[in-house]
Amino acid sequence: MRDKDEAIEQILEIARQHGLTAKDIDVAMSQQAEGEHDRSSSLLGRILGYLGGIFIFAGLCIFIALNWDSMNTAGRIIITLGSGIALFIMAVVASFDDRYQRVKAPLFLVAAAIQPIGIMVAFDEFSRGDDWHYASLVTAALMFFQQFSVFWKKRETTLLFTSLLFALWFLAVWFDLLGMDEKLIAIVLGASTVGFCVGLEGTRYQGVNPFWYLIGSASFLTGLFELVEYSAIEIVFLAVACGGVFLSTWVRSRTLLFVSTVAI
């Protein structure tokens, strides 16, 4: 009780020094309460938005699984590729309206998951070739062009995330088509991903970094370990893993620190 009285006396003293009235204090406290309410509402809306996206994706998958055998070629393409394009258009439209800012990211993600399936289904229905590399390359290239084009216009972090995903998909398939060893592919793509994330530090897009630090560093270290295992330079892996710890402290990434620690 005494601490409370002392706090009130300090508040009154500060109010007298700066000429504040009871009304000014009441308005400030009301604004603070409204700000906290807005933040909680925003978090709840974001959670509900992602849950809605998950339910849409799950519902489409269940519907497709139950009716796949009874569909013809046109039906299979429409229900997969058509649904993905429709969701992508909805996401783009939502990005222009402030009222729907909380649902655009889930819609972009669900569309990015469904559209490649639709493109691959179209290739499976109409193509007669046996090499999956070309269908996969075309799918990844089309999706990257779509996602990056809209990202360039809207500067949405979600679209940068999906653009990087399809870019890595394209490069992985291309390297495999060229006959590159899987371990080298993992090292090159992993190192490139980590380097890209380091470049994003300090920008508005650094929110994608934790996930890609995890994927990139795990891919790089796994490929390196398999490459040097049982060789004369096996100790190099430990040195590189320690270097990952130093890098994690520089970029302040707990994800990179976790992966590097596990590798050590």
C-alpha atoms as a PDB file:
ATOM      1  CA  MET A   1       0.000   0.000   0.000  1.00  0.00           C
ATOM      2  CA  ARG A   2       2.851   2.333   0.839  1.00  0.00           C
ATOM      3  CA  ASP A   3       4.499   1.657  -2.548  1.00  0.00           C
ATOM      4  CA  LYS A   4       1.231   2.530  -4.242  1.00  0.00           C
ATOM      5  CA  ASP A   5       0.964   5.845  -2.358  1.00  0.00           C
ATOM      6  CA  GLU A   6       4.559   6.714  -3.244  1.00  0.00           C
ATOM      7  CA  ALA A   7       3.879   5.928  -6.917  1.00  0.00           C
ATOM      8  CA  ILE A   8       0.826   8.208  -6.901  1.00  0.00           C
ATOM      9  CA  GLU A   9       2.876  11.012  -5.316  1.00  0.00           C
ATOM     10  CA  GLN A  10       5.530  10.622  -8.037  1.00  0.00           C
ATOM     11  CA  ILE A  11       2.868  10.751 -10.730  1.00  0.00           C
ATOM     12  CA  LEU A  12       1.361  13.903  -9.214  1.00  0.00           C
ATOM     13  CA  GLU A  13       4.785  15.521  -8.985  1.00  0.00           C
ATOM     14  CA  ILE A  14       5.525  14.741 -12.657  1.00  0.00           C
ATOM     15  CA  ALA A  15       2.072  16.043 -13.638  1.00  0.00           C
ATOM     16  CA  ARG A  16       2.673  19.340 -11.804  1.00  0.00           C
ATOM     17  CA  GLN A  17       6.110  19.776 -13.375  1.00  0.00           C
ATOM     18  CA  HIS A  18       4.792  19.308 -16.918  1.00  0.00           C
ATOM     19  CA  GLY A  19       1.409  20.944 -16.475  1.00  0.00           C
ATOM     20  CA  LEU A  20      -0.602  17.769 -17.042  1.00  0.00           C
ATOM     21  CA  THR A  21      -4.238  17.512 -16.043  1.00  0.00           C
ATOM     22  CA  ALA A  22      -6.257  14.497 -14.935  1.00  0.00           C
ATOM     23  CA  LYS A  23      -7.949  14.529 -18.335  1.00  0.00           C
ATOM     24  CA  ASP A  24      -4.556  14.270 -20.117  1.00  0.00           C
ATOM     25  CA  ILE A  25      -3.604  11.255 -18.011  1.00  0.00           C
ATOM     26  CA  ASP A  26      -6.993   9.618 -18.579  1.00  0.00           C
ATOM     27  CA  VAL A  27      -6.717  10.096 -22.370  1.00  0.00           C
ATOM     28  CA  ALA A  28      -3.187   8.656 -22.414  1.00  0.00           C
ATOM     29  CA  MET A  29      -4.242   5.592 -20.430  1.00  0.00           C
ATOM     30  CA  SER A  30      -7.251   5.069 -22.719  1.00  0.00           C
ATOM     31  CA  GLN A  31      -5.048   5.244 -25.804  1.00  0.00           C
ATOM     32  CA  GLN A  32      -2.639   2.729 -24.288  1.00  0.00           C
ATOM     33  CA  ALA A  33      -5.508   0.346 -23.515  1.00  0.00           C
ATOM     34  CA  GLU A  34      -6.838   0.710 -27.070  1.00  0.00           C
ATOM     35  CA  GLY A  35      -3.377  -0.010 -28.485  1.00  0.00           C
ATOM     36  CA  GLU A  36      -3.068  -3.187 -26.444  1.00  0.00           C
ATOM     37  CA  HIS A  37      -6.558  -4.239 -27.557  1.00  0.00           C
ATOM     38  CA  ASP A  38      -5.666  -3.578 -31.215  1.00  0.00           C
ATOM     39  CA  ARG A  39      -2.501  -5.669 -30.907  1.00  0.00           C
ATOM     40  CA  SER A  40      -4.385  -8.573 -29.339  1.00  0.00           C
ATOM     41  CA  SER A  41      -7.129  -8.299 -31.976  1.00  0.00           C
ATOM     42  CA  SER A  42      -4.513  -8.262 -34.742  1.00  0.00           C
ATOM     43  CA  LEU A  43      -2.845 -11.386 -33.339  1.00  0.00           C
ATOM     44  CA  LEU A  44      -6.197 -13.161 -33.026  1.00  0.00           C
ATOM     45  CA  GLY A  45      -7.133 -12.162 -36.565  1.00  0.00           C
ATOM     46  CA  ARG A  46      -3.811 -13.445 -37.899  1.00  0.00           C
ATOM     47  CA  ILE A  47      -4.260 -16.773 -36.108  1.00  0.00           C
ATOM     48  CA  LEU A  48      -7.816 -17.137 -37.428  1.00  0.00           C
ATOM     49  CA  GLY A  49      -6.609 -16.251 -40.911  1.00  0.00           C
ATOM     50  CA  TYR A  50      -3.988 -19.005 -40.924  1.00  0.00           C
ATOM     51  CA  LEU A  51      -6.469 -21.490 -39.461  1.00  0.00           C
ATOM     52  CA  GLY A  52      -8.888 -20.587 -42.227  1.00  0.00           C
ATOM     53  CA  GLY A  53      -6.188 -21.167 -44.842  1.00  0.00           C
ATOM     54  CA  ILE A  54      -5.381 -24.556 -43.326  1.00  0.00           C
ATOM     55  CA  PHE A  55      -9.051 -25.575 -43.382  1.00  0.00           C
ATOM     56  CA  ILE A  56      -9.388 -24.484 -47.021  1.00  0.00           C
ATOM     57  CA  PHE A  57      -6.335 -26.505 -48.003  1.00  0.00           C
ATOM     58  CA  ALA A  58      -7.441 -29.544 -45.981  1.00  0.00           C
ATOM     59  CA  GLY A  59     -10.953 -29.379 -47.388  1.00  0.00           C
ATOM     60  CA  LEU A  60      -9.708 -29.239 -50.960  1.00  0.00           C
ATOM     61  CA  CYS A  61      -7.352 -32.157 -50.360  1.00  0.00           C
ATOM     62  CA  ILE A  62     -10.143 -34.286 -48.863  1.00  0.00           C
ATOM     63  CA  PHE A  63     -12.532 -33.429 -51.685  1.00  0.00           C
ATOM     64  CA  ILE A  64      -9.919 -34.223 -54.334  1.00  0.00           C
ATOM     65  CA  ALA A  65      -8.969 -37.520 -52.664  1.00  0.00           C
ATOM     66  CA  LEU A  66     -12.593 -38.668 -52.439  1.00  0.00           C
ATOM     67  CA  ASN A  67     -13.534 -37.755 -56.005  1.00  0.00           C
ATOM     68  CA  TRP A  68     -10.266 -38.159 -57.934  1.00  0.00           C
ATOM     69  CA  ASP A  69     -11.073 -41.488 -59.599  1.00  0.00           C
ATOM     70  CA  SER A  70     -14.460 -40.280 -60.806  1.00  0.00           C
ATOM     71  CA  MET A  71     -13.074 -37.095 -62.440  1.00  0.00           C
ATOM     72  CA  ASN A  72     -12.045 -36.737 -66.058  1.00  0.00           C
ATOM     73  CA  THR A  73      -8.977 -34.829 -67.239  1.00  0.00           C
ATOM     74  CA  ALA A  74     -10.697 -31.435 -67.311  1.00  0.00           C
ATOM     75  CA  GLY A  75     -12.150 -31.937 -63.842  1.00  0.00           C
ATOM     76  CA  ARG A  76      -8.804 -32.878 -62.340  1.00  0.00           C
ATOM     77  CA  ILE A  77      -7.087 -29.822 -63.793  1.00  0.00           C
ATOM     78  CA  ILE A  78      -9.890 -27.440 -62.815  1.00  0.00           C
ATOM     79  CA  ILE A  79     -10.136 -28.649 -59.233  1.00  0.00           C
ATOM     80  CA  THR A  80      -6.357 -28.350 -58.692  1.00  0.00           C
ATOM     81  CA  LEU A  81      -4.944 -25.664 -60.967  1.00  0.00           C
ATOM     82  CA  GLY A  82      -8.231 -23.767 -61.186  1.00  0.00           C
ATOM     83  CA  SER A  83      -8.640 -23.652 -57.419  1.00  0.00           C
ATOM     84  CA  GLY A  84      -5.047 -22.510 -56.980  1.00  0.00           C
ATOM     85  CA  ILE A  85      -5.408 -19.697 -59.517  1.00  0.00           C
ATOM     86  CA  ALA A  86      -8.701 -18.595 -57.945  1.00  0.00           C
ATOM     87  CA  LEU A  87      -7.119 -18.454 -54.489  1.00  0.00           C
ATOM     88  CA  PHE A  88      -4.142 -16.525 -55.860  1.00  0.00           C
ATOM     89  CA  ILE A  89      -6.445 -13.959 -57.474  1.00  0.00           C
ATOM     90  CA  MET A  90      -8.346 -13.629 -54.188  1.00  0.00           C
ATOM     91  CA  ALA A  91      -5.052 -13.040 -52.365  1.00  0.00           C
ATOM     92  CA  VAL A  92      -3.976 -10.359 -54.837  1.00  0.00           C
ATOM     93  CA  VAL A  93      -7.349  -8.623 -54.529  1.00  0.00           C
ATOM     94  CA  ALA A  94      -7.135  -8.810 -50.724  1.00  0.00           C
ATOM     95  CA  SER A  95      -3.705  -7.177 -50.809  1.00  0.00           C
ATOM     96  CA  PHE A  96      -5.307  -4.023 -52.256  1.00  0.00           C
ATOM     97  CA  ASP A  97      -7.889  -3.740 -49.452  1.00  0.00           C
ATOM     98  CA  ASP A  98      -6.841  -2.921 -45.892  1.00  0.00           C
ATOM     99  CA  ARG A  99      -9.853  -4.802 -44.506  1.00  0.00           C
ATOM    100  CA  TYR A 100      -8.452  -8.135 -45.722  1.00  0.00           C
ATOM    101  CA  GLN A 101      -4.790  -7.748 -44.826  1.00  0.00           C
ATOM    102  CA  ARG A 102      -4.964 -10.631 -42.336  1.00  0.00           C
ATOM    103  CA  VAL A 103      -6.126 -13.228 -44.872  1.00  0.00           C
ATOM    104  CA  LYS A 104      -3.841 -12.432 -47.787  1.00  0.00           C
ATOM    105  CA  ALA A 105      -0.812 -14.341 -46.443  1.00  0.00           C
ATOM    106  CA  PRO A 106      -2.753 -17.611 -45.852  1.00  0.00           C
ATOM    107  CA  LEU A 107      -4.343 -17.298 -49.281  1.00  0.00           C
ATOM    108  CA  PHE A 108      -0.958 -16.746 -50.951  1.00  0.00           C
ATOM    109  CA  LEU A 109       0.479 -19.789 -49.173  1.00  0.00           C
ATOM    110  CA  VAL A 110      -2.440 -22.091 -49.993  1.00  0.00           C
ATOM    111  CA  ALA A 111      -2.400 -20.940 -53.622  1.00  0.00           C
ATOM    112  CA  ALA A 112       1.344 -21.572 -53.796  1.00  0.00           C
ATOM    113  CA  ALA A 113       0.767 -25.111 -52.512  1.00  0.00           C
ATOM    114  CA  ILE A 114      -2.112 -25.997 -54.855  1.00  0.00           C
ATOM    115  CA  GLN A 115      -1.033 -24.427 -58.144  1.00  0.00           C
ATOM    116  CA  PRO A 116       2.116 -26.559 -58.627  1.00  0.00           C
ATOM    117  CA  ILE A 117       0.001 -29.656 -58.029  1.00  0.00           C
ATOM    118  CA  GLY A 118      -2.362 -28.506 -60.759  1.00  0.00           C
ATOM    119  CA  ILE A 119       0.454 -27.862 -63.223  1.00  0.00           C
ATOM    120  CA  MET A 120       1.970 -31.271 -62.525  1.00  0.00           C
ATOM    121  CA  VAL A 121      -1.462 -32.881 -62.959  1.00  0.00           C
ATOM    122  CA  ALA A 122      -1.777 -31.187 -66.356  1.00  0.00           C
ATOM    123  CA  PHE A 123       1.634 -32.520 -67.377  1.00  0.00           C
ATOM    124  CA  ASP A 124       0.672 -35.991 -66.171  1.00  0.00           C
ATOM    125  CA  GLU A 125      -2.582 -35.928 -68.150  1.00  0.00           C
ATOM    126  CA  PHE A 126      -1.216 -34.601 -71.449  1.00  0.00           C
ATOM    127  CA  SER A 127       2.506 -35.448 -71.475  1.00  0.00           C
ATOM    128  CA  ARG A 128       3.858 -38.713 -72.849  1.00  0.00           C
ATOM    129  CA  GLY A 129       7.470 -38.247 -71.731  1.00  0.00           C
ATOM    130  CA  ASP A 130       9.184 -40.292 -69.045  1.00  0.00           C
ATOM    131  CA  ASP A 131      11.625 -37.685 -67.682  1.00  0.00           C
ATOM    132  CA  TRP A 132      10.113 -35.881 -64.711  1.00  0.00           C
ATOM    133  CA  HIS A 133      12.850 -33.241 -64.692  1.00  0.00           C
ATOM    134  CA  TYR A 134      11.365 -31.146 -67.488  1.00  0.00           C
ATOM    135  CA  ALA A 135       7.852 -31.025 -66.044  1.00  0.00           C
ATOM    136  CA  SER A 136       9.302 -30.093 -62.663  1.00  0.00           C
ATOM    137  CA  LEU A 137      11.520 -27.389 -64.174  1.00  0.00           C
ATOM    138  CA  VAL A 138       8.619 -25.817 -66.062  1.00  0.00           C
ATOM    139  CA  THR A 139       6.411 -25.930 -62.959  1.00  0.00           C
ATOM    140  CA  ALA A 140       9.046 -24.302 -60.745  1.00  0.00           C
ATOM    141  CA  ALA A 141       9.848 -21.661 -63.384  1.00  0.00           C
ATOM    142  CA  LEU A 142       6.192 -20.715 -63.916  1.00  0.00           C
ATOM    143  CA  MET A 143       5.529 -20.492 -60.199  1.00  0.00           C
ATOM    144  CA  PHE A 144       8.670 -18.434 -59.571  1.00  0.00           C
ATOM    145  CA  PHE A 145       7.743 -16.006 -62.346  1.00  0.00           C
ATOM    146  CA  GLN A 146       4.217 -15.617 -60.965  1.00  0.00           C
ATOM    147  CA  GLN A 147       5.245 -15.177 -57.338  1.00  0.00           C
ATOM    148  CA  PHE A 148       8.208 -12.883 -57.984  1.00  0.00           C
ATOM    149  CA  SER A 149       6.292 -10.707 -60.442  1.00  0.00           C
ATOM    150  CA  VAL A 150       3.598  -9.962 -57.879  1.00  0.00           C
ATOM    151  CA  PHE A 151       6.228  -9.564 -55.151  1.00  0.00           C
ATOM    152  CA  TRP A 152       8.015  -6.960 -57.271  1.00  0.00           C
ATOM    153  CA  LYS A 153       4.762  -5.025 -57.489  1.00  0.00           C
ATOM    154  CA  LYS A 154       3.344  -5.525 -53.975  1.00  0.00           C
ATOM    155  CA  ARG A 155       6.521  -6.144 -51.900  1.00  0.00           C
ATOM    156  CA  GLU A 156       4.788  -8.798 -49.814  1.00  0.00           C
ATOM    157  CA  THR A 157       7.051 -10.838 -47.516  1.00  0.00           C
ATOM    158  CA  THR A 158       4.980 -13.978 -48.119  1.00  0.00           C
ATOM    159  CA  LEU A 159       5.634 -13.741 -51.855  1.00  0.00           C
ATOM    160  CA  LEU A 160       9.372 -13.394 -51.264  1.00  0.00           C
ATOM    161  CA  PHE A 161       9.191 -16.573 -49.187  1.00  0.00           C
ATOM    162  CA  THR A 162       7.417 -18.516 -51.956  1.00  0.00           C
ATOM    163  CA  SER A 163       9.662 -17.022 -54.660  1.00  0.00           C
ATOM    164  CA  LEU A 164      12.732 -18.333 -52.851  1.00  0.00           C
ATOM    165  CA  LEU A 165      11.053 -21.714 -52.451  1.00  0.00           C
ATOM    166  CA  PHE A 166      10.398 -22.113 -56.178  1.00  0.00           C
ATOM    167  CA  ALA A 167      13.832 -20.727 -57.097  1.00  0.00           C
ATOM    168  CA  LEU A 168      15.491 -23.393 -54.945  1.00  0.00           C
ATOM    169  CA  TRP A 169      13.196 -26.047 -56.410  1.00  0.00           C
ATOM    170  CA  PHE A 170      14.177 -25.026 -59.947  1.00  0.00           C
ATOM    171  CA  LEU A 171      17.909 -25.008 -59.174  1.00  0.00           C
ATOM    172  CA  ALA A 172      17.795 -28.356 -57.361  1.00  0.00           C
ATOM    173  CA  VAL A 173      16.067 -30.058 -60.298  1.00  0.00           C
ATOM    174  CA  TRP A 174      18.338 -28.352 -62.827  1.00  0.00           C
ATOM    175  CA  PHE A 175      21.498 -29.422 -61.000  1.00  0.00           C
ATOM    176  CA  ASP A 176      20.145 -32.969 -60.745  1.00  0.00           C
ATOM    177  CA  LEU A 177      19.404 -32.961 -64.480  1.00  0.00           C
ATOM    178  CA  LEU A 178      23.010 -31.906 -65.122  1.00  0.00           C
ATOM    179  CA  GLY A 179      24.186 -34.915 -63.115  1.00  0.00           C
ATOM    180  CA  MET A 180      25.620 -33.010 -60.157  1.00  0.00           C
ATOM    181  CA  ASP A 181      26.213 -35.044 -57.014  1.00  0.00           C
ATOM    182  CA  GLU A 182      23.441 -34.725 -54.418  1.00  0.00           C
ATOM    183  CA  LYS A 183      25.900 -33.729 -51.714  1.00  0.00           C
ATOM    184  CA  LEU A 184      27.217 -30.847 -53.818  1.00  0.00           C
ATOM    185  CA  ILE A 185      23.673 -29.743 -54.589  1.00  0.00           C
ATOM    186  CA  ALA A 186      22.879 -29.618 -50.874  1.00  0.00           C
ATOM    187  CA  ILE A 187      26.066 -27.652 -50.149  1.00  0.00           C
ATOM    188  CA  VAL A 188      25.578 -25.113 -52.960  1.00  0.00           C
ATOM    189  CA  LEU A 189      21.887 -24.487 -52.344  1.00  0.00           C
ATOM    190  CA  GLY A 190      22.292 -24.465 -48.558  1.00  0.00           C
ATOM    191  CA  ALA A 191      25.141 -21.958 -48.645  1.00  0.00           C
ATOM    192  CA  SER A 192      23.262 -19.799 -51.164  1.00  0.00           C
ATOM    193  CA  THR A 193      20.166 -19.785 -48.969  1.00  0.00           C
ATOM    194  CA  VAL A 194      22.089 -18.788 -45.843  1.00  0.00           C
ATOM    195  CA  GLY A 195      23.900 -16.069 -47.783  1.00  0.00           C
ATOM    196  CA  PHE A 196      20.600 -14.754 -49.115  1.00  0.00           C
ATOM    197  CA  CYS A 197      19.179 -14.616 -45.595  1.00  0.00           C
ATOM    198  CA  VAL A 198      22.222 -12.736 -44.326  1.00  0.00           C
ATOM    199  CA  GLY A 199      21.562 -10.183 -47.043  1.00  0.00           C
ATOM    200  CA  LEU A 200      17.994  -9.769 -45.795  1.00  0.00           C
ATOM    201  CA  GLU A 201      19.103  -8.908 -42.259  1.00  0.00           C
ATOM    202  CA  GLY A 202      18.042  -5.401 -41.324  1.00  0.00           C
ATOM    203  CA  THR A 203      15.366  -5.241 -44.037  1.00  0.00           C
ATOM    204  CA  ARG A 204      11.594  -5.481 -43.744  1.00  0.00           C
ATOM    205  CA  TYR A 205      11.776  -9.010 -45.172  1.00  0.00           C
ATOM    206  CA  GLN A 206      13.922 -10.554 -42.440  1.00  0.00           C
ATOM    207  CA  GLY A 207      10.824 -12.293 -41.084  1.00  0.00           C
ATOM    208  CA  VAL A 208      11.445 -15.139 -43.552  1.00  0.00           C
ATOM    209  CA  ASN A 209      14.960 -15.719 -42.222  1.00  0.00           C
ATOM    210  CA  PRO A 210      14.343 -18.171 -39.331  1.00  0.00           C
ATOM    211  CA  PHE A 211      12.753 -20.791 -41.590  1.00  0.00           C
ATOM    212  CA  TRP A 212      15.313 -20.435 -44.359  1.00  0.00           C
ATOM    213  CA  TYR A 213      18.224 -20.316 -41.921  1.00  0.00           C
ATOM    214  CA  LEU A 214      16.994 -23.689 -40.672  1.00  0.00           C
ATOM    215  CA  ILE A 215      16.612 -25.202 -44.137  1.00  0.00           C
ATOM    216  CA  GLY A 216      19.748 -23.647 -45.620  1.00  0.00           C
ATOM    217  CA  SER A 217      22.139 -24.382 -42.762  1.00  0.00           C
ATOM    218  CA  ALA A 218      20.795 -27.926 -42.272  1.00  0.00           C
ATOM    219  CA  SER A 219      21.144 -28.634 -45.998  1.00  0.00           C
ATOM    220  CA  PHE A 220      24.656 -27.178 -46.174  1.00  0.00           C
ATOM    221  CA  LEU A 221      25.968 -28.966 -43.088  1.00  0.00           C
ATOM    222  CA  THR A 222      24.346 -32.281 -44.022  1.00  0.00           C
ATOM    223  CA  GLY A 223      25.836 -32.182 -47.508  1.00  0.00           C
ATOM    224  CA  LEU A 224      29.246 -31.186 -46.163  1.00  0.00           C
ATOM    225  CA  PHE A 225      29.212 -33.929 -43.529  1.00  0.00           C
ATOM    226  CA  GLU A 226      28.386 -36.607 -46.092  1.00  0.00           C
ATOM    227  CA  LEU A 227      31.084 -35.253 -48.393  1.00  0.00           C
ATOM    228  CA  VAL A 228      33.956 -35.289 -45.882  1.00  0.00           C
ATOM    229  CA  GLU A 229      32.860 -38.257 -43.739  1.00  0.00           C
ATOM    230  CA  TYR A 230      35.626 -40.876 -43.307  1.00  0.00           C
ATOM    231  CA  SER A 231      38.053 -38.711 -45.279  1.00  0.00           C
ATOM    232  CA  ALA A 232      41.340 -37.102 -44.256  1.00  0.00           C
ATOM    233  CA  ILE A 233      39.690 -33.683 -43.995  1.00  0.00           C
ATOM    234  CA  GLU A 234      36.761 -34.770 -41.837  1.00  0.00           C
ATOM    235  CA  ILE A 235      37.808 -32.285 -39.135  1.00  0.00           C
ATOM    236  CA  VAL A 236      36.891 -29.498 -41.548  1.00  0.00           C
ATOM    237  CA  PHE A 237      33.245 -30.149 -40.751  1.00  0.00           C
ATOM    238  CA  LEU A 238      33.789 -29.277 -37.084  1.00  0.00           C
ATOM    239  CA  ALA A 239      35.543 -26.046 -38.047  1.00  0.00           C
ATOM    240  CA  VAL A 240      32.696 -25.070 -40.386  1.00  0.00           C
ATOM    241  CA  ALA A 241      30.094 -25.884 -37.719  1.00  0.00           C
ATOM    242  CA  CYS A 242      31.974 -23.657 -35.255  1.00  0.00           C
ATOM    243  CA  GLY A 243      31.981 -20.976 -37.934  1.00  0.00           C
ATOM    244  CA  GLY A 244      28.201 -21.323 -38.056  1.00  0.00           C
ATOM    245  CA  VAL A 245      28.071 -20.495 -34.334  1.00  0.00           C
ATOM    246  CA  PHE A 246      30.102 -17.326 -34.903  1.00  0.00           C
ATOM    247  CA  LEU A 247      27.864 -16.396 -37.844  1.00  0.00           C
ATOM    248  CA  SER A 248      24.766 -16.926 -35.705  1.00  0.00           C
ATOM    249  CA  THR A 249      26.049 -14.466 -33.099  1.00  0.00           C
ATOM    250  CA  TRP A 250      26.814 -11.902 -35.808  1.00  0.00           C
ATOM    251  CA  VAL A 251      23.356 -12.093 -37.406  1.00  0.00           C
ATOM    252  CA  ARG A 252      21.685 -12.811 -34.026  1.00  0.00           C
ATOM    253  CA  SER A 253      19.883 -15.927 -35.246  1.00  0.00           C
ATOM    254  CA  ARG A 254      18.812 -18.518 -32.686  1.00  0.00           C
ATOM    255  CA  THR A 255      17.859 -20.880 -35.503  1.00  0.00           C
ATOM    256  CA  LEU A 256      21.339 -20.810 -37.014  1.00  0.00           C
ATOM    257  CA  LEU A 257      22.844 -21.199 -33.538  1.00  0.00           C
ATOM    258  CA  PHE A 258      20.663 -24.266 -32.871  1.00  0.00           C
ATOM    259  CA  VAL A 259      21.587 -25.988 -36.147  1.00  0.00           C
ATOM    260  CA  SER A 260      25.298 -25.236 -35.723  1.00  0.00           C
ATOM    261  CA  THR A 261      25.265 -26.511 -32.139  1.00  0.00           C
ATOM    262  CA  VAL A 262      23.574 -29.753 -33.179  1.00  0.00           C
ATOM    263  CA  ALA A 263      26.148 -30.136 -35.969  1.00  0.00           C
ATOM    264  CA  ILE A 264      29.028 -29.739 -33.499  1.00  0.00           C
END
